[in-house]
Amino acid sequence: MSKVNDIKSKMRSQKHISPSFALNEEVLPEETKERLDSGRKEEKKRDRKRVSFDLRTDLHKELKMQSLLQEKNIYLLIEEALEQYLK
């Protein structure tokens, strides 16, 4: 059983990059990459709770598009929207 789990873990850790993704990917200067990475590290420090809920497919599609455009994770967009709503 552990051999199967090892194979699954290895497959999950490998990145699959399509040719279209590689062509459309922006090349960022090193200082920008470092700034983005430091921002991600700060976000990892926060405690989070995993939640599950149903969402209309049209809203999910728009959320994914905004996530790509803003180069943010979906959960960060949801957190920002909830923070604004709860204020």
Coordinates of N, CA and C in Angstrom, one line a residue:
M1 N 0.8 -1.2 0.0 CA 0.0 0.0 0.0 C 0.9 1.3 0.0
S2 N 2.0 1.2 0.7 CA 2.8 2.4 0.8 C 3.5 2.7 -0.6
K3 N 3.7 1.7 -1.4 CA 4.3 1.9 -2.7 C 3.3 2.7 -3.6
V4 N 2.0 2.4 -3.5 CA 1.0 3.1 -4.2 C 1.0 4.6 -3.8
N5 N 1.0 4.8 -2.5 CA 1.1 6.2 -2.0 C 2.3 6.9 -2.4
D6 N 3.4 6.2 -2.4 CA 4.7 6.9 -2.9 C 4.6 7.3 -4.3
I7 N 4.0 6.5 -5.2 CA 3.8 6.8 -6.6 C 2.9 8.0 -6.7
K8 N 1.8 8.0 -6.0 CA 0.8 9.1 -6.0 C 1.5 10.4 -5.6
S9 N 2.2 10.3 -4.5 CA 2.9 11.5 -4.0 C 3.9 12.1 -5.0
K10 N 4.6 11.2 -5.7 CA 5.6 11.6 -6.7 C 4.9 12.3 -7.9
M11 N 3.7 11.7 -8.3 CA 3.0 12.3 -9.4 C 2.4 13.6 -9.0
R12 N 2.0 13.8 -7.8 CA 1.4 15.1 -7.4 C 2.5 16.2 -7.3
S13 N 3.7 15.8 -7.0 CA 4.8 16.8 -6.9 C 5.4 17.2 -8.2
Q14 N 5.1 16.5 -9.3 CA 5.6 16.8 -10.6 C 4.8 17.9 -11.2
K15 N 5.4 18.9 -11.8 CA 4.6 20.0 -12.5 C 4.4 19.6 -13.9
H16 N 3.2 19.7 -14.4 CA 2.9 19.5 -15.8 C 2.7 20.9 -16.5
I17 N 3.5 21.2 -17.4 CA 3.4 22.5 -18.0 C 3.1 22.3 -19.5
S18 N 2.0 22.9 -19.9 CA 1.6 22.7 -21.3 C 2.4 23.7 -22.1
P19 N 2.5 23.5 -23.4 CA 3.3 24.4 -24.3 C 2.6 25.8 -24.3
S20 N 1.3 25.9 -24.3 CA 0.6 27.2 -24.3 C 0.9 28.0 -23.0
F21 N 1.0 27.3 -21.9 CA 1.3 27.9 -20.7 C 2.7 28.5 -20.7
A22 N 3.7 27.7 -21.2 CA 5.1 28.1 -21.3 C 5.2 29.3 -22.2
L23 N 4.5 29.4 -23.3 CA 4.6 30.5 -24.2 C 4.0 31.8 -23.6
N24 N 2.9 31.6 -22.8 CA 2.2 32.8 -22.2 C 2.8 33.3 -20.9
E25 N 3.7 32.5 -20.3 CA 4.2 32.8 -19.0 C 5.2 34.0 -19.1
E26 N 4.9 35.0 -18.2 CA 5.8 36.2 -18.1 C 7.1 35.9 -17.5
V27 N 8.2 36.5 -18.0 CA 9.5 36.3 -17.3 C 9.6 37.5 -16.4
L28 N 9.7 37.3 -15.1 CA 9.9 38.4 -14.1 C 11.3 38.5 -13.7
P29 N 11.7 39.8 -13.4 CA 13.0 40.0 -12.9 C 13.1 39.3 -11.5
E30 N 14.4 39.0 -11.1 CA 14.6 38.3 -9.9 C 14.1 39.0 -8.7
E31 N 14.2 40.3 -8.6 CA 13.7 41.1 -7.4 C 12.2 41.0 -7.3
T32 N 11.5 40.9 -8.4 CA 10.1 40.8 -8.4 C 9.7 39.4 -7.9
K33 N 10.4 38.4 -8.4 CA 10.1 37.0 -7.9 C 10.4 36.9 -6.4
E34 N 11.4 37.5 -5.9 CA 11.7 37.5 -4.5 C 10.6 38.2 -3.7
R35 N 10.1 39.3 -4.2 CA 9.1 40.0 -3.5 C 7.8 39.2 -3.5
L36 N 7.5 38.5 -4.6 CA 6.3 37.7 -4.6 C 6.4 36.5 -3.7
D37 N 7.6 35.9 -3.7 CA 7.8 34.8 -2.8 C 7.7 35.1 -1.4
S38 N 8.2 36.3 -1.0 CA 8.2 36.7 0.4 C 6.7 37.0 0.8
G39 N 5.9 37.5 -0.1 CA 4.5 37.7 0.2 C 3.8 36.4 0.4
R40 N 4.1 35.4 -0.4 CA 3.5 34.1 -0.2 C 3.9 33.5 1.1
K41 N 5.2 33.7 1.5 CA 5.6 33.1 2.8 C 4.9 33.7 3.9
E42 N 4.6 35.0 3.9 CA 3.8 35.7 4.9 C 2.4 35.1 5.0
E43 N 1.8 34.8 3.8 CA 0.5 34.3 3.8 C 0.4 32.9 4.4
K44 N 1.5 32.2 4.3 CA 1.5 30.8 4.9 C 1.5 30.8 6.4
K45 N 1.9 31.9 7.0 CA 2.0 32.0 8.5 C 0.6 32.0 9.1
R46 N -0.4 32.4 8.4 CA -1.7 32.6 9.0 C -2.4 31.2 9.2
D47 N -3.1 31.1 10.3 CA -3.9 29.9 10.6 C -5.1 29.9 9.7
R48 N -5.4 28.7 9.1 CA -6.5 28.6 8.2 C -7.4 27.4 8.6
K49 N -8.6 27.4 8.2 CA -9.5 26.3 8.4 C -10.1 25.9 7.0
R50 N -9.9 24.6 6.7 CA -10.4 24.1 5.4 C -12.0 24.1 5.5
V51 N -12.6 24.6 4.5 CA -14.1 24.6 4.4 C -14.5 24.1 3.1
S52 N -15.7 23.6 3.0 CA -16.3 23.1 1.8 C -17.7 23.6 1.6
F53 N -18.0 24.1 0.4 CA -19.3 24.6 0.1 C -19.6 24.6 -1.4
D54 N -20.9 24.6 -1.7 CA -21.3 24.6 -3.1 C -21.3 26.0 -3.6
L55 N -21.0 26.2 -4.9 CA -20.9 27.5 -5.5 C -21.5 27.3 -6.9
R56 N -22.2 28.3 -7.4 CA -22.7 28.3 -8.7 C -21.6 28.2 -9.7
T57 N -21.8 27.4 -10.8 CA -20.7 27.2 -11.7 C -20.2 28.5 -12.4
D58 N -21.2 29.4 -12.7 CA -20.8 30.7 -13.4 C -19.9 31.5 -12.4
L59 N -20.2 31.5 -11.1 CA -19.4 32.3 -10.2 C -18.0 31.6 -10.0
H60 N -18.0 30.3 -10.0 CA -16.7 29.6 -9.9 C -15.8 29.9 -11.1
K61 N -16.4 29.9 -12.3 CA -15.7 30.2 -13.5 C -15.1 31.6 -13.5
E62 N -15.9 32.6 -13.1 CA -15.5 34.0 -13.0 C -14.4 34.1 -11.9
L63 N -14.5 33.4 -10.8 CA -13.5 33.5 -9.8 C -12.2 32.9 -10.3
K64 N -12.2 31.8 -11.0 CA -11.0 31.3 -11.6 C -10.3 32.3 -12.6
M65 N -11.2 32.9 -13.4 CA -10.6 33.9 -14.3 C -10.0 35.1 -13.6
Q66 N -10.6 35.6 -12.5 CA -10.0 36.7 -11.8 C -8.8 36.2 -11.1
S67 N -8.7 35.0 -10.6 CA -7.6 34.5 -10.0 C -6.4 34.5 -10.9
L68 N -6.6 34.1 -12.2 CA -5.5 34.1 -13.2 C -5.1 35.6 -13.5
L69 N -6.1 36.4 -13.7 CA -5.8 37.8 -14.1 C -5.0 38.6 -13.0
Q70 N -5.4 38.3 -11.7 CA -4.8 39.0 -10.6 C -3.5 38.3 -10.1
E71 N -3.3 37.1 -10.6 CA -2.2 36.2 -10.2 C -2.2 36.0 -8.7
K72 N -3.4 35.6 -8.2 CA -3.6 35.3 -6.8 C -4.3 34.0 -6.7
N73 N -4.2 33.3 -5.6 CA -4.9 32.1 -5.3 C -6.4 32.4 -5.1
I74 N -7.3 31.5 -5.5 CA -8.7 31.7 -5.3 C -9.0 31.9 -3.8
Y75 N -8.4 31.2 -2.9 CA -8.8 31.4 -1.5 C -8.4 32.8 -1.0
L76 N -7.4 33.4 -1.6 CA -7.1 34.8 -1.2 C -8.1 35.8 -1.7
L77 N -8.6 35.6 -2.9 CA -9.7 36.4 -3.4 C -11.0 36.3 -2.6
I78 N -11.3 35.0 -2.2 CA -12.5 34.8 -1.3 C -12.3 35.5 0.1
E79 N -11.1 35.3 0.6 CA -10.8 36.0 1.9 C -11.0 37.5 1.8
E80 N -10.4 38.1 0.8 CA -10.5 39.6 0.6 C -12.0 40.0 0.5
A81 N -12.8 39.2 -0.3 CA -14.2 39.6 -0.5 C -15.0 39.4 0.9
L82 N -14.7 38.4 1.6 CA -15.3 38.2 2.9 C -14.9 39.3 3.9
E83 N -13.7 39.7 3.9 CA -13.2 40.7 4.8 C -14.0 42.0 4.5
Q84 N -14.1 42.4 3.2 CA -14.9 43.6 2.8 C -16.3 43.5 3.2
Y85 N -16.9 42.3 3.0 CA -18.3 42.1 3.3 C -18.6 42.2 4.8
L86 N -17.7 41.6 5.6 CA -17.9 41.6 7.1 C -17.6 43.0 7.7
K87 N -16.9 43.9 7.0 CA -16.7 45.2 7.6 C -17.9 46.0 7.5

